[in-house]
mmCIF file with all atom_site columns, C-alpha atoms in Angstrom:
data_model
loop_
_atom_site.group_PDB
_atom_site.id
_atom_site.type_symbol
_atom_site.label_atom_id
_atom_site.label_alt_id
_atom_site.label_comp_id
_atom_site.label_asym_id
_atom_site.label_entity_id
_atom_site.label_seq_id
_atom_site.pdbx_PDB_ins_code
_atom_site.Cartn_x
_atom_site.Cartn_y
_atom_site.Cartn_z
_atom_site.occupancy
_atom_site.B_iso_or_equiv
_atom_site.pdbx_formal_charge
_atom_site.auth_seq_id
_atom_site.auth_comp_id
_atom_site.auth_asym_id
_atom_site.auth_atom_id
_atom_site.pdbx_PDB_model_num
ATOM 1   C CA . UNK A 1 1   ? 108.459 58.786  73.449  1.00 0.00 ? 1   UNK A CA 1
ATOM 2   C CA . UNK A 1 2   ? 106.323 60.754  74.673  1.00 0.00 ? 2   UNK A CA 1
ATOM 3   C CA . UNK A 1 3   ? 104.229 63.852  72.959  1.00 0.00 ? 3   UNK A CA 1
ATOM 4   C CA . UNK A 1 4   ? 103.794 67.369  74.693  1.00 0.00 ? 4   UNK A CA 1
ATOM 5   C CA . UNK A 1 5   ? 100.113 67.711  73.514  1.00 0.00 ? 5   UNK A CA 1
ATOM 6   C CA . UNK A 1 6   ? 100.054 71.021  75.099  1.00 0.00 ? 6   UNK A CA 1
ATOM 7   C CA . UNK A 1 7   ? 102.431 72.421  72.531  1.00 0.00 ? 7   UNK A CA 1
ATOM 8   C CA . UNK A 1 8   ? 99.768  71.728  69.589  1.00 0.00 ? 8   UNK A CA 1
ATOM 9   C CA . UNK A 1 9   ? 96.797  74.167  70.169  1.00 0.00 ? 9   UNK A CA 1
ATOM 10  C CA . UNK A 1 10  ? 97.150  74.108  73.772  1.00 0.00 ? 10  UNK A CA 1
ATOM 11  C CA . UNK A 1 11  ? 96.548  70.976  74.128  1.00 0.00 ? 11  UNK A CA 1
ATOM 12  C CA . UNK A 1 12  ? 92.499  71.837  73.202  1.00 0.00 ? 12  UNK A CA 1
ATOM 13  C CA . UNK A 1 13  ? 92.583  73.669  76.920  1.00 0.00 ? 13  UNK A CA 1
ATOM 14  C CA . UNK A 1 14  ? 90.792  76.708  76.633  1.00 0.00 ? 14  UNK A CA 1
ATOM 15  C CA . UNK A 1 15  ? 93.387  78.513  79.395  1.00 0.00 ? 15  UNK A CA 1
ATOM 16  C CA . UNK A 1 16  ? 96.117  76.304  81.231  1.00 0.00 ? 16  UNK A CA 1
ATOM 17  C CA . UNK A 1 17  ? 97.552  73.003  79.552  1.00 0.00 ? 17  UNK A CA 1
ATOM 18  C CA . UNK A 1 18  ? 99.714  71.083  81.744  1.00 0.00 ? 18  UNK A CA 1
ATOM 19  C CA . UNK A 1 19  ? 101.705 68.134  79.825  1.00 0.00 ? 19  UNK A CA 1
ATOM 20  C CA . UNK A 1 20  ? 102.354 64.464  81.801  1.00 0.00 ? 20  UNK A CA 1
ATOM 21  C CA . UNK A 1 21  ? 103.530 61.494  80.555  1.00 0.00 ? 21  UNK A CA 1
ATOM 22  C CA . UNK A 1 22  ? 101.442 60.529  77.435  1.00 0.00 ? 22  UNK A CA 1
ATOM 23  C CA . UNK A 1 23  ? 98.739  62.702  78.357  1.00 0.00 ? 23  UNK A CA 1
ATOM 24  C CA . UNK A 1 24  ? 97.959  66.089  79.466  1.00 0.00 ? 24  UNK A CA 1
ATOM 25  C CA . UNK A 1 25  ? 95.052  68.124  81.583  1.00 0.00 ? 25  UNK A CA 1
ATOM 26  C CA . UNK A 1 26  ? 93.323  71.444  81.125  1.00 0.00 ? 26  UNK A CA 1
ATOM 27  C CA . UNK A 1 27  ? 92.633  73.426  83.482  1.00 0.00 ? 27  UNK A CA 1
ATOM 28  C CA . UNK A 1 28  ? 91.053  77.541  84.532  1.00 0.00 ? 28  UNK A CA 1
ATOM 29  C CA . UNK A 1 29  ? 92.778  80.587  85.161  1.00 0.00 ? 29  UNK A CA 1
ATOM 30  C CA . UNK A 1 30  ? 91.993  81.738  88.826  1.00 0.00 ? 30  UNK A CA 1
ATOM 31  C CA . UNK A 1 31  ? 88.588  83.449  88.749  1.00 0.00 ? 31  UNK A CA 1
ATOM 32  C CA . UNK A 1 32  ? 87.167  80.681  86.234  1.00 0.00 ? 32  UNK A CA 1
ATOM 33  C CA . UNK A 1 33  ? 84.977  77.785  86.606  1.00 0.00 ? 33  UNK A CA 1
ATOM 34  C CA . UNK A 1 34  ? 85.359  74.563  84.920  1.00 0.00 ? 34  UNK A CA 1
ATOM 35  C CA . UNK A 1 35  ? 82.533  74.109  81.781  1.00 0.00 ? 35  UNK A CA 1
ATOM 36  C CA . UNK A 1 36  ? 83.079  71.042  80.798  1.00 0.00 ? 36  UNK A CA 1
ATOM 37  C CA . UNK A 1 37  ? 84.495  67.799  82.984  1.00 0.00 ? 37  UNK A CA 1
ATOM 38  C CA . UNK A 1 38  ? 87.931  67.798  81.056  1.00 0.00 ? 38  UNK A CA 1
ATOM 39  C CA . UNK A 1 39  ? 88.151  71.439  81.937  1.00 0.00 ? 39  UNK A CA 1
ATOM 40  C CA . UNK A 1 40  ? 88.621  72.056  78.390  1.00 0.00 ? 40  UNK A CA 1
ATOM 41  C CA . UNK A 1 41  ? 86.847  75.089  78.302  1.00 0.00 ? 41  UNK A CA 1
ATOM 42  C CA . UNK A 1 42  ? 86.046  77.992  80.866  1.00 0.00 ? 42  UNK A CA 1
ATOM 43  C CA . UNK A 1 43  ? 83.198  79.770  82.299  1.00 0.00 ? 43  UNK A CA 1
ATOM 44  C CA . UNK A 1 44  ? 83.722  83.421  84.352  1.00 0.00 ? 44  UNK A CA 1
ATOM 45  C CA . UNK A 1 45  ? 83.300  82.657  88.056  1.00 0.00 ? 45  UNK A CA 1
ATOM 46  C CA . UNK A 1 46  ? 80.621  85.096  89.287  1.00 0.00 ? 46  UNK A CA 1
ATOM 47  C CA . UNK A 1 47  ? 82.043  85.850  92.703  1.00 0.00 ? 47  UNK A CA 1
ATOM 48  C CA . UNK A 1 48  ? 79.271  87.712  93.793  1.00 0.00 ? 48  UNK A CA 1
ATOM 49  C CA . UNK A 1 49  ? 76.795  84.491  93.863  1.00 0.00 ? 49  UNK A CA 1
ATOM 50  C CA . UNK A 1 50  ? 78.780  83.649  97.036  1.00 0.00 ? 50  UNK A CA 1
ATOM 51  C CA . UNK A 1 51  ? 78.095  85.942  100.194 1.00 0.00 ? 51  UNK A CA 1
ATOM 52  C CA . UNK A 1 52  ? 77.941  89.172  98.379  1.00 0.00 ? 52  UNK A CA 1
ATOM 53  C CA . UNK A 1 53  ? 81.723  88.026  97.006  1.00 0.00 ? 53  UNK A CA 1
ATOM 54  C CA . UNK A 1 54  ? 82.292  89.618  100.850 1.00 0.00 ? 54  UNK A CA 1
ATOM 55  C CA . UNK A 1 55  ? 80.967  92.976  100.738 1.00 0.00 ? 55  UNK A CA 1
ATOM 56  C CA . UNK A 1 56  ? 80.585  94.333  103.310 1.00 0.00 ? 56  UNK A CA 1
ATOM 57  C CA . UNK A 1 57  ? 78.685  97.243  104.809 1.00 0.00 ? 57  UNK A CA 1
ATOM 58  C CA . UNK A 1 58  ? 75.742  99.408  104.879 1.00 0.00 ? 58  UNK A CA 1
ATOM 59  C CA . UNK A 1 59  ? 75.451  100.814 100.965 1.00 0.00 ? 59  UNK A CA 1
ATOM 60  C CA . UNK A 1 60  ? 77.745  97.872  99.813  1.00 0.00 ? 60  UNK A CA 1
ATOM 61  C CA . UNK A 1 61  ? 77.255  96.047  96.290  1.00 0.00 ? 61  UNK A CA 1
ATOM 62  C CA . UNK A 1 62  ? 79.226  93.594  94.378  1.00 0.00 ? 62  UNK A CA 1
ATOM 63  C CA . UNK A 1 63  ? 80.100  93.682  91.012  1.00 0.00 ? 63  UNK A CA 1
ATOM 64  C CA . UNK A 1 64  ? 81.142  90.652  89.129  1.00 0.00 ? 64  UNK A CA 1
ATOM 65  C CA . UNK A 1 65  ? 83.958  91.071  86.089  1.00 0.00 ? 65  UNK A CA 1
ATOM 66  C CA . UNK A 1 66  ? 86.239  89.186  83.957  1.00 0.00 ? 66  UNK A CA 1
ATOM 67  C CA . UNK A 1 67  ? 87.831  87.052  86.195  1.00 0.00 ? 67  UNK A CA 1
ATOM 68  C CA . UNK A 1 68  ? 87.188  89.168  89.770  1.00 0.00 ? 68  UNK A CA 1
ATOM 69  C CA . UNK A 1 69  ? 84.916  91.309  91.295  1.00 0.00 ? 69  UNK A CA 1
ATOM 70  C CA . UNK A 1 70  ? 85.037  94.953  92.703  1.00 0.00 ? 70  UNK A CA 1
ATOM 71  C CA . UNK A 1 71  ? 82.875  96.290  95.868  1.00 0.00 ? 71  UNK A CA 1
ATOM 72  C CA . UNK A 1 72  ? 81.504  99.292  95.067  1.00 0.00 ? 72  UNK A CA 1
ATOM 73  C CA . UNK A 1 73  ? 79.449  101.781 97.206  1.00 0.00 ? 73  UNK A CA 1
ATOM 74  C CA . UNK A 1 74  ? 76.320  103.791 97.558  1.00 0.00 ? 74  UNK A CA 1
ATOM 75  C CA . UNK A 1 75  ? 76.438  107.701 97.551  1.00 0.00 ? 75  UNK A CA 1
ATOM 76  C CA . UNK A 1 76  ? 77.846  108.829 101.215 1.00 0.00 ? 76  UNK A CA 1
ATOM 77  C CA . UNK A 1 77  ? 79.873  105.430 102.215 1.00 0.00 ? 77  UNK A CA 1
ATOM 78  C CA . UNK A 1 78  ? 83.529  104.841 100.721 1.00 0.00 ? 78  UNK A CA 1
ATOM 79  C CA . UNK A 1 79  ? 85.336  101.862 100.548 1.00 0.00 ? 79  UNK A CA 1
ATOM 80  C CA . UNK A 1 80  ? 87.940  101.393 103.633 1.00 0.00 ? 80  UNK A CA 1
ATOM 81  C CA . UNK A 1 81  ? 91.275  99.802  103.380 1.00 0.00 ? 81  UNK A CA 1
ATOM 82  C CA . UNK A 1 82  ? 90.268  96.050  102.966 1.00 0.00 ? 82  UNK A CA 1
ATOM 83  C CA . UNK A 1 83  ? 88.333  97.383  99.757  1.00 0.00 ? 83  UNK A CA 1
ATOM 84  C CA . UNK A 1 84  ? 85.375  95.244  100.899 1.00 0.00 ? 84  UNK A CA 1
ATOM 85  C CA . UNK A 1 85  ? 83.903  97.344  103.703 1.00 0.00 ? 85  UNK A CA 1
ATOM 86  C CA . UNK A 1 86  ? 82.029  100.160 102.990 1.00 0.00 ? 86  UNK A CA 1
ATOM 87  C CA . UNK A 1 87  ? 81.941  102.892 105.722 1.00 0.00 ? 87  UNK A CA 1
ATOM 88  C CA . UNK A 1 88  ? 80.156  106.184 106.046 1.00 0.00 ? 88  UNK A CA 1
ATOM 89  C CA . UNK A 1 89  ? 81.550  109.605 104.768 1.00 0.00 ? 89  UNK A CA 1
ATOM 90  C CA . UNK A 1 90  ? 81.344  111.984 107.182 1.00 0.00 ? 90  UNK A CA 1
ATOM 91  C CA . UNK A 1 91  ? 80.015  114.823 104.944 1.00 0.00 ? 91  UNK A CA 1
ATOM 92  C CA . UNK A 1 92  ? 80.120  117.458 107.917 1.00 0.00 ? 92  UNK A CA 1
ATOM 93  C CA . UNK A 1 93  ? 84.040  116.689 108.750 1.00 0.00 ? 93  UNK A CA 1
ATOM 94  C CA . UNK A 1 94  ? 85.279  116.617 105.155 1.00 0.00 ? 94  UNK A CA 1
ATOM 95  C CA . UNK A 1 95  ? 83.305  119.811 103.908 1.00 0.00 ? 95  UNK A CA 1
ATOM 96  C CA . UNK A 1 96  ? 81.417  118.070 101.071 1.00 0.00 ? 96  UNK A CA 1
ATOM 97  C CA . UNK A 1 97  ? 77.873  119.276 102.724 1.00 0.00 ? 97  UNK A CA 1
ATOM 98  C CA . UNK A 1 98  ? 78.924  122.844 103.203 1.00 0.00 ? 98  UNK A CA 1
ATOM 99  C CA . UNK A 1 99  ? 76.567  124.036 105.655 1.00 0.00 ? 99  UNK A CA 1
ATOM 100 C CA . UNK A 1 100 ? 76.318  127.763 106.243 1.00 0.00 ? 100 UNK A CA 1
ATOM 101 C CA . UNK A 1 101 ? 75.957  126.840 110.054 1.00 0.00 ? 101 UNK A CA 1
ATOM 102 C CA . UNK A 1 102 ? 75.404  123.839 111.329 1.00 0.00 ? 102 UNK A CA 1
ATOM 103 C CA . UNK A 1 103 ? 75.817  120.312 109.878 1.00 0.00 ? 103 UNK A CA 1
ATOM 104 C CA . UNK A 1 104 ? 74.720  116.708 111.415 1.00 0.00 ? 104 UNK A CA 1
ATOM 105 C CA . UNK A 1 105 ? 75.987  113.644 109.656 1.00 0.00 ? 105 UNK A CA 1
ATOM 106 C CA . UNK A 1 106 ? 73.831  110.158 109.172 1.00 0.00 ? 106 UNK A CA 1
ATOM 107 C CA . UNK A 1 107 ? 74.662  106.870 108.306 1.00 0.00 ? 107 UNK A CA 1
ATOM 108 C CA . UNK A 1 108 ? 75.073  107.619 104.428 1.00 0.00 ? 108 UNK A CA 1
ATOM 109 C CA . UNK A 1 109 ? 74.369  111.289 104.447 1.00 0.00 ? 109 UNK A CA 1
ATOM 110 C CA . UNK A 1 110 ? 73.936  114.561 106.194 1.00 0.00 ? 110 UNK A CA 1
ATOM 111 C CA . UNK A 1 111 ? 71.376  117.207 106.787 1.00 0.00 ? 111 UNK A CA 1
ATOM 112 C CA . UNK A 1 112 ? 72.403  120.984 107.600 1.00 0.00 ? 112 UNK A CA 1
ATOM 113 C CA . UNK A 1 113 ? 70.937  122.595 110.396 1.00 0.00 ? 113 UNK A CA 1
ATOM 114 C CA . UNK A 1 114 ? 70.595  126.032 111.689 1.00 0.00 ? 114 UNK A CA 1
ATOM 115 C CA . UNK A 1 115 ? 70.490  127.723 115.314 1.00 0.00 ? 115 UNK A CA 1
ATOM 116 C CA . UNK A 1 116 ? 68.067  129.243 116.643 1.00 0.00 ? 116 UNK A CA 1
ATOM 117 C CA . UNK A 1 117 ? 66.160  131.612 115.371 1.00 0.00 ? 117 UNK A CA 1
ATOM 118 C CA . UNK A 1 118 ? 67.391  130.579 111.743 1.00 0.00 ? 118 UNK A CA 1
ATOM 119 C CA . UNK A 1 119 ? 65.343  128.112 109.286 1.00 0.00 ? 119 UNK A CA 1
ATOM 120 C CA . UNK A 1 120 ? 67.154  125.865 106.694 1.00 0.00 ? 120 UNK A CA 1
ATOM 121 C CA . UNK A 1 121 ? 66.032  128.089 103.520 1.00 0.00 ? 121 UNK A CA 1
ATOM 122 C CA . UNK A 1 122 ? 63.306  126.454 100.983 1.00 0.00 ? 122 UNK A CA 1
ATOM 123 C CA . UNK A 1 123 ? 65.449  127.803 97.992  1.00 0.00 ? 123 UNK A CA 1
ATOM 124 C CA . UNK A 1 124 ? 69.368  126.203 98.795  1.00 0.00 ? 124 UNK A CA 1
ATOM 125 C CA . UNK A 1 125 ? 69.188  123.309 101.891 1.00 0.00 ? 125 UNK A CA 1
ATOM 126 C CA . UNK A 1 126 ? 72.747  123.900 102.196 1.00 0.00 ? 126 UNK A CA 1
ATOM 127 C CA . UNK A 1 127 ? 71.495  127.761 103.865 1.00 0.00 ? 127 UNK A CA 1
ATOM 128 C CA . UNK A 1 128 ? 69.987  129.126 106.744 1.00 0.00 ? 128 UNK A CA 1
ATOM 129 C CA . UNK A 1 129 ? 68.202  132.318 106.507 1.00 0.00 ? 129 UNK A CA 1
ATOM 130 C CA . UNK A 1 130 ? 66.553  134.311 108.853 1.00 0.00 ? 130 UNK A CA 1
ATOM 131 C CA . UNK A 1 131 ? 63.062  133.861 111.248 1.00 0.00 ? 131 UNK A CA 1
ATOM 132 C CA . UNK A 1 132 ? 61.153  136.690 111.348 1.00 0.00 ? 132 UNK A CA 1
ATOM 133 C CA . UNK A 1 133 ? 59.789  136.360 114.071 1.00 0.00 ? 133 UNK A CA 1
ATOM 134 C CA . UNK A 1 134 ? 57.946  139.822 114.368 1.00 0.00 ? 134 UNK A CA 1
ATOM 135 C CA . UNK A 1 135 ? 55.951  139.108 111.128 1.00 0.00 ? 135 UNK A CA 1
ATOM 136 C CA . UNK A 1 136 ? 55.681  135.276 111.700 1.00 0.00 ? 136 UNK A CA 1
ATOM 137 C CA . UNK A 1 137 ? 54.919  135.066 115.582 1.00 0.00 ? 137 UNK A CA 1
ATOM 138 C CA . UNK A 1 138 ? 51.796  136.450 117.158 1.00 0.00 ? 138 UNK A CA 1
ATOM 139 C CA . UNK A 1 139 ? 52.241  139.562 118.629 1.00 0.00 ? 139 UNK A CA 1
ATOM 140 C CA . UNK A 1 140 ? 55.601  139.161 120.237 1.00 0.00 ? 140 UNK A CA 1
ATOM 141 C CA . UNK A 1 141 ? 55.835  142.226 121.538 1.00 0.00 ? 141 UNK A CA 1
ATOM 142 C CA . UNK A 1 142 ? 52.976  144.324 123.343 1.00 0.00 ? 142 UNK A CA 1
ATOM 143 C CA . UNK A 1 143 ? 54.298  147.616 121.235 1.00 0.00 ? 143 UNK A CA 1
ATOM 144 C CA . UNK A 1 144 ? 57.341  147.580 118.931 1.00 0.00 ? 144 UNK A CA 1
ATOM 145 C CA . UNK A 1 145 ? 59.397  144.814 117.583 1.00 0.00 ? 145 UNK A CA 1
ATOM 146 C CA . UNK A 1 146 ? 62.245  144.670 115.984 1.00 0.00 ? 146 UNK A CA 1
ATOM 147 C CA . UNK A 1 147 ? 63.805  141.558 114.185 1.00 0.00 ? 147 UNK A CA 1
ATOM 148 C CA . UNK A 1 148 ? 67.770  141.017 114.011 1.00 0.00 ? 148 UNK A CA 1
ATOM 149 C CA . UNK A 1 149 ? 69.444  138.017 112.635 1.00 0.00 ? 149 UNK A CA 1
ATOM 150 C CA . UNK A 1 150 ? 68.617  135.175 114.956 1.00 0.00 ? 150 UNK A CA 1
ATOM 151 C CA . UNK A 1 151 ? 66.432  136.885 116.816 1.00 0.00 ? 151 UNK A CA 1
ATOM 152 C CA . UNK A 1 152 ? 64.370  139.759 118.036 1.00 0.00 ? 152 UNK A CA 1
ATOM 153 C CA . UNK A 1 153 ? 63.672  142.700 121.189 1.00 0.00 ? 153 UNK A CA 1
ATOM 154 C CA . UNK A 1 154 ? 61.101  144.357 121.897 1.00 0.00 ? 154 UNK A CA 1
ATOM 155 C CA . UNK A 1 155 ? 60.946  148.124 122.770 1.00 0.00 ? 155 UNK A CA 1
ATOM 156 C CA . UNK A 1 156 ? 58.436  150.692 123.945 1.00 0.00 ? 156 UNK A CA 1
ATOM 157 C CA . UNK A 1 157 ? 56.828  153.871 123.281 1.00 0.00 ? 157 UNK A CA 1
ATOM 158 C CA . UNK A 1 158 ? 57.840  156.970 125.255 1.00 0.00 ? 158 UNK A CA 1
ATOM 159 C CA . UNK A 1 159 ? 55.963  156.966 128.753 1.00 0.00 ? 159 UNK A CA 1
ATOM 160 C CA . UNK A 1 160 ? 56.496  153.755 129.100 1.00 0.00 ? 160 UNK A CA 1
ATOM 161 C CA . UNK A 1 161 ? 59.418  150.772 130.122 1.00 0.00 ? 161 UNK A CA 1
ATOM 162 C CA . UNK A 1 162 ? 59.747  147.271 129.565 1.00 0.00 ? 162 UNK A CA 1
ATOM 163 C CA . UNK A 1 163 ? 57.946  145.068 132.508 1.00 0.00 ? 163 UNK A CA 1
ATOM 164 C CA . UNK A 1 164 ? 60.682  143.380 134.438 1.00 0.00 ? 164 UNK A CA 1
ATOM 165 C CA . UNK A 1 165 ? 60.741  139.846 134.047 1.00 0.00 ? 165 UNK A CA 1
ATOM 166 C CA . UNK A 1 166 ? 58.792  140.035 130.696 1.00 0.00 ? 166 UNK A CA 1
ATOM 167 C CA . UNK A 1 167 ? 60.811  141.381 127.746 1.00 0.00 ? 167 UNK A CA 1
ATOM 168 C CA . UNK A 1 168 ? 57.918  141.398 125.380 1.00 0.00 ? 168 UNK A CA 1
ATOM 169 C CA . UNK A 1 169 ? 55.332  143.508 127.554 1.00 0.00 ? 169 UNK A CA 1
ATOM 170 C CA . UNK A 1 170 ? 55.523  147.475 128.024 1.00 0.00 ? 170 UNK A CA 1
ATOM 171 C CA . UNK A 1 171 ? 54.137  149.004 131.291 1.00 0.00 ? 171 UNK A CA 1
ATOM 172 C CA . UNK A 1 172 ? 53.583  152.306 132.577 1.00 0.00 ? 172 UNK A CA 1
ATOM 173 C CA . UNK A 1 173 ? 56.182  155.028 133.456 1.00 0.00 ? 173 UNK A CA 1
ATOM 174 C CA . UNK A 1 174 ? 54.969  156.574 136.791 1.00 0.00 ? 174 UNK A CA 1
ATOM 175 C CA . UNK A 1 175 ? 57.023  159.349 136.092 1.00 0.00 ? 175 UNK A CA 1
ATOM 176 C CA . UNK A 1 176 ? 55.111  161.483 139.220 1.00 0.00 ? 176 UNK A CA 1
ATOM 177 C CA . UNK A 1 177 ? 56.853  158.610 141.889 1.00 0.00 ? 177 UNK A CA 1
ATOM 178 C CA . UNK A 1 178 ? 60.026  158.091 139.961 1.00 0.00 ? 178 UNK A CA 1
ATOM 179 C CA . UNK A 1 179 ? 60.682  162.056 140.090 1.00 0.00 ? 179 UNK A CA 1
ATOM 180 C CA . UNK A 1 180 ? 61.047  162.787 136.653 1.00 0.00 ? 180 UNK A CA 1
ATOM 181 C CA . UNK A 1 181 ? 57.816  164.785 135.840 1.00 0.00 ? 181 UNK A CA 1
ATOM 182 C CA . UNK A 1 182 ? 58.072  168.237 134.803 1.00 0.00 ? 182 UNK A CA 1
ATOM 183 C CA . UNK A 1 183 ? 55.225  169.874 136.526 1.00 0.00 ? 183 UNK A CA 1
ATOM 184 C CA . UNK A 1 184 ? 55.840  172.672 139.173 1.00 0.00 ? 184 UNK A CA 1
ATOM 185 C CA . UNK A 1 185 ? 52.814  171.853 141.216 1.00 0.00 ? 185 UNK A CA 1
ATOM 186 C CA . UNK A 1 186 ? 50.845  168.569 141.426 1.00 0.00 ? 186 UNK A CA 1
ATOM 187 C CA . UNK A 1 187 ? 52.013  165.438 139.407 1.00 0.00 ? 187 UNK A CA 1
ATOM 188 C CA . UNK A 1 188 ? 49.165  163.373 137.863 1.00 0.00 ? 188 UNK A CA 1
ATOM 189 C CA . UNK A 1 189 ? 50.392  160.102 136.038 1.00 0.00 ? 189 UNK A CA 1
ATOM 190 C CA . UNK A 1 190 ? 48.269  159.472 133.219 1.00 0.00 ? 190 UNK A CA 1
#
């Protein structure tokens, strides 16, 4: 006759006892290594120790637990679909970098950019503020400037116009040969 040792302390098998005839074997749980040669007791498989447990990915880690594993990933890549591939988040498309103007995504992150005549500001990264460039260049102008937001014009005292072809320079009205002197006898330009 025989005796279902498995029904008496599980046969001494730390996880699975399987009965034969007049004898029985041990055996692990899935995600367990054998310890000892009967397989009487159990040891967590670290999946990880084998290819990254097939992470995949720029920013990809794996994490051993109980029994499994879980692929987790850095700041700025997600997990796809096959929950072993981690891919980059597009911070620009989804809003998460919310960029006051411009925003250029990297593999794993994302730096906000401004247009021209705008600087990403010192005090918030995520801002742009304003250039300007009449205090900051060198004498942009040959008389008056004036700074807007992205940019700036020159303009010129009376009695005189801006020089064709150069918006920053200021040249001389000839009012006498453009006819718009007031004198009654001789025009002098001065």
């Amino acid at each position: 006759v025989d005796v279902d040792e498995c029904a008496v302390d599980n046969g001494g098998c730390m996880h699975v006892c399987t009965n034969a005839h007049f004898s029985h074997s041990c055996s692990c749980r899935v995600g367990f290594v054998a310890e000892s040669a009967d397989a009487s007791s159990c040891l967590d498989l670290n999946e990880c120790e084998v290819d990254d447990g097939g992470c995949r990915g720029n920013g990809s880690s794996c994490v051993n637990t109980v029994a499994s594993f879980v692929c987790v990933c850095d700041d700025g890549y997600r997990l796809s679909e096959d929950q072993r591939t981690c891919v980059d988040v597009d911070e620009c498309v989804n809003s998460v970098a919310n960029c006051s103007q411009l925003c250029e995504n990297y593999d794993g992150s994302y730096a906000c950019k401004c247009l021209d005549g705008f600087r990403v500001s010192s005090s918030n990264p995520r801002q742009c503020e304003d250039i300007d460039e009449c205090s900051e260049m060198t004498s942009p102008c040959n008389m008056t400037c004036s700074n807007v937001p992205g940019t700036y014009f020159c303009t010129c005292d009376a009695g005189y116009e801006v020089t064709s072809g150069d918006a920053s320079a200021c040249q001389d009205i000839d009012e006498c040969s453009v006819g718009t002197h007031l004198c009654q006898q001789s025009c002098h330009n001065e």
